[in-house]
mmCIF file of C-alpha atoms in Angstrom:
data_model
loop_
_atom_site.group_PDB
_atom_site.id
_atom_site.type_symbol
_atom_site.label_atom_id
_atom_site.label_comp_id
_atom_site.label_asym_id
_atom_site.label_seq_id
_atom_site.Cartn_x
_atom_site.Cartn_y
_atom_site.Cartn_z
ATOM 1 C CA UNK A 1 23.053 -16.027 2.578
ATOM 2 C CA UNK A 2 23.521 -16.595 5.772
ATOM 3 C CA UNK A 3 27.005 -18.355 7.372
ATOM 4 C CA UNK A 4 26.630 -20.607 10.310
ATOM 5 C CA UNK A 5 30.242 -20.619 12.490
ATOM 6 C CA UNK A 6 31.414 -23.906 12.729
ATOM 7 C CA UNK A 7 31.251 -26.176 15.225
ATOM 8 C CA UNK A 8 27.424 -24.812 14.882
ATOM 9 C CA UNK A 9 25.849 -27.344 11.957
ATOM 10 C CA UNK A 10 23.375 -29.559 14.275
ATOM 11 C CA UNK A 11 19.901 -27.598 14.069
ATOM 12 C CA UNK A 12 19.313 -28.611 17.720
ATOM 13 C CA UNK A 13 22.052 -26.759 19.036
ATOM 14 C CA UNK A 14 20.196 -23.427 16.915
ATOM 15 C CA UNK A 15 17.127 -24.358 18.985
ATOM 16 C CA UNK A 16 18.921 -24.391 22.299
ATOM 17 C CA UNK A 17 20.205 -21.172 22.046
ATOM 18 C CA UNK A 18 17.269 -18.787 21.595
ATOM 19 C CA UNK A 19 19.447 -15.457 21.728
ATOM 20 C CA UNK A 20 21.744 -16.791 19.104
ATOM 21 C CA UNK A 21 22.054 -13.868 16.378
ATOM 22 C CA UNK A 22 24.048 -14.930 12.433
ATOM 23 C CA UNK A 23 25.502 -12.750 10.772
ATOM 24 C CA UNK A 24 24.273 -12.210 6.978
ATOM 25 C CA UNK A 25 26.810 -11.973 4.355
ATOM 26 C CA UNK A 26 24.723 -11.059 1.190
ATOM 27 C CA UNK A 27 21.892 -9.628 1.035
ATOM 28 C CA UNK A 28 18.805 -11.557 -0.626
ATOM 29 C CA UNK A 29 16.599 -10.940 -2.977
ATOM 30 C CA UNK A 30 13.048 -10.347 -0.921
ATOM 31 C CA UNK A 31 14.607 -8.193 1.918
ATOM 32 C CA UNK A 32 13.770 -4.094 1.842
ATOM 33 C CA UNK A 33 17.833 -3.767 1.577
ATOM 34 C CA UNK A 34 17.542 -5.867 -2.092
ATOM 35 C CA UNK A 35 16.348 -2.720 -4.269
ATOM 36 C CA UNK A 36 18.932 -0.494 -2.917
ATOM 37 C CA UNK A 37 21.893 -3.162 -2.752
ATOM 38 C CA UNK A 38 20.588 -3.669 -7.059
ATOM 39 C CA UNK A 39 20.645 -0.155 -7.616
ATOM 40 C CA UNK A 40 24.072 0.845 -6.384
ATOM 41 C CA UNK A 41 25.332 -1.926 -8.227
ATOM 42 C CA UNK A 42 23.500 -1.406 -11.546
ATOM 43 C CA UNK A 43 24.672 2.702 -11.377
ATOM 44 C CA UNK A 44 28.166 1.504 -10.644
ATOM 45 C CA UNK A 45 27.929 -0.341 -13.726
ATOM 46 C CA UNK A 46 26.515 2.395 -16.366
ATOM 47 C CA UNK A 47 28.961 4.653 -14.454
ATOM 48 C CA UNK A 48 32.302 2.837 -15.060
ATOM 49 C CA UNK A 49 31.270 0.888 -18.451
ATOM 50 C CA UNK A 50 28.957 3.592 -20.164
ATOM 51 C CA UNK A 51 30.204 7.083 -18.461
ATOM 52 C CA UNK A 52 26.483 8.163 -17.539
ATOM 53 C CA UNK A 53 25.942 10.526 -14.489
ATOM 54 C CA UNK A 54 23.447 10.881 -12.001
ATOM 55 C CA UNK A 55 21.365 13.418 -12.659
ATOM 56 C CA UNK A 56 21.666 15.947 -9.695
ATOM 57 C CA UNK A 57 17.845 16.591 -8.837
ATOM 58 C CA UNK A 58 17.005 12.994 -9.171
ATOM 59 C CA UNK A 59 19.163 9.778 -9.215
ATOM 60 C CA UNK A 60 17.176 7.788 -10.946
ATOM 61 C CA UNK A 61 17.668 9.621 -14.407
ATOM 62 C CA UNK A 62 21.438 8.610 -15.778
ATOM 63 C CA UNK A 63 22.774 10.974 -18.495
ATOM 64 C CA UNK A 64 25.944 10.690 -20.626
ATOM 65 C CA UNK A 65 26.934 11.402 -24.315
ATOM 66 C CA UNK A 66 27.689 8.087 -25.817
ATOM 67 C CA UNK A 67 31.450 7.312 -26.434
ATOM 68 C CA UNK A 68 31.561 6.224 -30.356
ATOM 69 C CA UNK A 69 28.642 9.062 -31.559
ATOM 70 C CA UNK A 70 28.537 11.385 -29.356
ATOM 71 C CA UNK A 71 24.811 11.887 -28.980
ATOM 72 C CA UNK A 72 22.847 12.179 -25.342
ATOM 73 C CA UNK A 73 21.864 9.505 -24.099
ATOM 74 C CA UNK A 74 19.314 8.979 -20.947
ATOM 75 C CA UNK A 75 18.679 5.995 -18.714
ATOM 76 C CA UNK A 76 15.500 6.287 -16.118
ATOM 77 C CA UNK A 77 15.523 3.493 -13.206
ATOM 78 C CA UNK A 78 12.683 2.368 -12.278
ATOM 79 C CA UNK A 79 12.919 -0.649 -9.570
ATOM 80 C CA UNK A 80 14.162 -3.324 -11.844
ATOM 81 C CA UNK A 81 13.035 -1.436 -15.226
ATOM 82 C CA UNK A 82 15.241 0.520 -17.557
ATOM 83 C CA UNK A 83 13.841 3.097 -20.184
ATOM 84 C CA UNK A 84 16.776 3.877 -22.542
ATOM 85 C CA UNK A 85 16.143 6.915 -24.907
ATOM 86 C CA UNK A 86 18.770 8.297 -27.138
ATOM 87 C CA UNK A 87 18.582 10.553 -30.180
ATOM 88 C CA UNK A 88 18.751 7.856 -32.664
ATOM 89 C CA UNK A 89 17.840 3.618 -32.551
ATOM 90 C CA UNK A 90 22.133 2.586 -33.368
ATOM 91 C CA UNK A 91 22.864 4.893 -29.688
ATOM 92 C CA UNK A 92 19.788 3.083 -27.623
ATOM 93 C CA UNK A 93 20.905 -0.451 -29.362
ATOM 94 C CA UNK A 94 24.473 -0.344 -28.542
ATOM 95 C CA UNK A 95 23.649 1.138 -24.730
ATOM 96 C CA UNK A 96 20.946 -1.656 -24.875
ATOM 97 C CA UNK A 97 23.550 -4.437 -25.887
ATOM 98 C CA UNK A 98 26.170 -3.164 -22.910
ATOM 99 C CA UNK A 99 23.588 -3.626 -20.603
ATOM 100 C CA UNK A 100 22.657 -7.258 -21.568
ATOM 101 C CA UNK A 101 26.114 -8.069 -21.888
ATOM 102 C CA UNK A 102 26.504 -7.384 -18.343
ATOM 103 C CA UNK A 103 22.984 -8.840 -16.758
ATOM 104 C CA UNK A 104 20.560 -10.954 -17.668
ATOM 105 C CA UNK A 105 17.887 -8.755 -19.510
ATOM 106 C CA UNK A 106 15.654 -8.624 -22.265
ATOM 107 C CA UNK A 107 14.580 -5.715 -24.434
ATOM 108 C CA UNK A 108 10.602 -5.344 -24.721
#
């Protein structure tokens, strides 16, 4: 979103002032910042709540051994899709449930 300074609601006053610039406090969803602004705060995420780890060739592949069973566990980014794969369905469910306990998602 964008905040207007006040003093600075009348639209007119926007029009009269072509070099006026605003400065944008969020970024939105439809701007080329949006993917990147998701990612870093999707790996944040899986970082602190799940202790995965970039994978140091590509950052798109998260790794981590899952904290009750100990198995591997991988997450690949894709945009706005995850693939979870673990060595058994109880590891990929729970990782599954943290996930949708923190964002809106659904499992397909």
């Amino acid at each position: 979103y964008i905040r207007i300074p006040e003093g600075l609601t009348d639209e007119r006053e926007l029009n009269k002032q072509p070099n006026l610039v605003l400065k944008l406090e969020k970024s939105l969803y439809g701007l080329k910042e949006a993917p990147r602004m998701w990612y870093q705060h999707l790996t944040k995420t899986l970082k602190r709540e799940l202790g995965f780890q970039c994978n140091p060739v590509d950052d798109t592949i998260l790794k981590c051994k899952h904290q009750k069973t100990g198995k591997e566990c991988f997450i690949l980014i894709y945009v706005d899709d995850l693939l979870v794969a673990a060595q058994d369905i109880d590891t990929t469910q729970s990782i599954i449930d943290t996930i949708c306990s923190h964002y809106d998602a659904r499992d397909l």
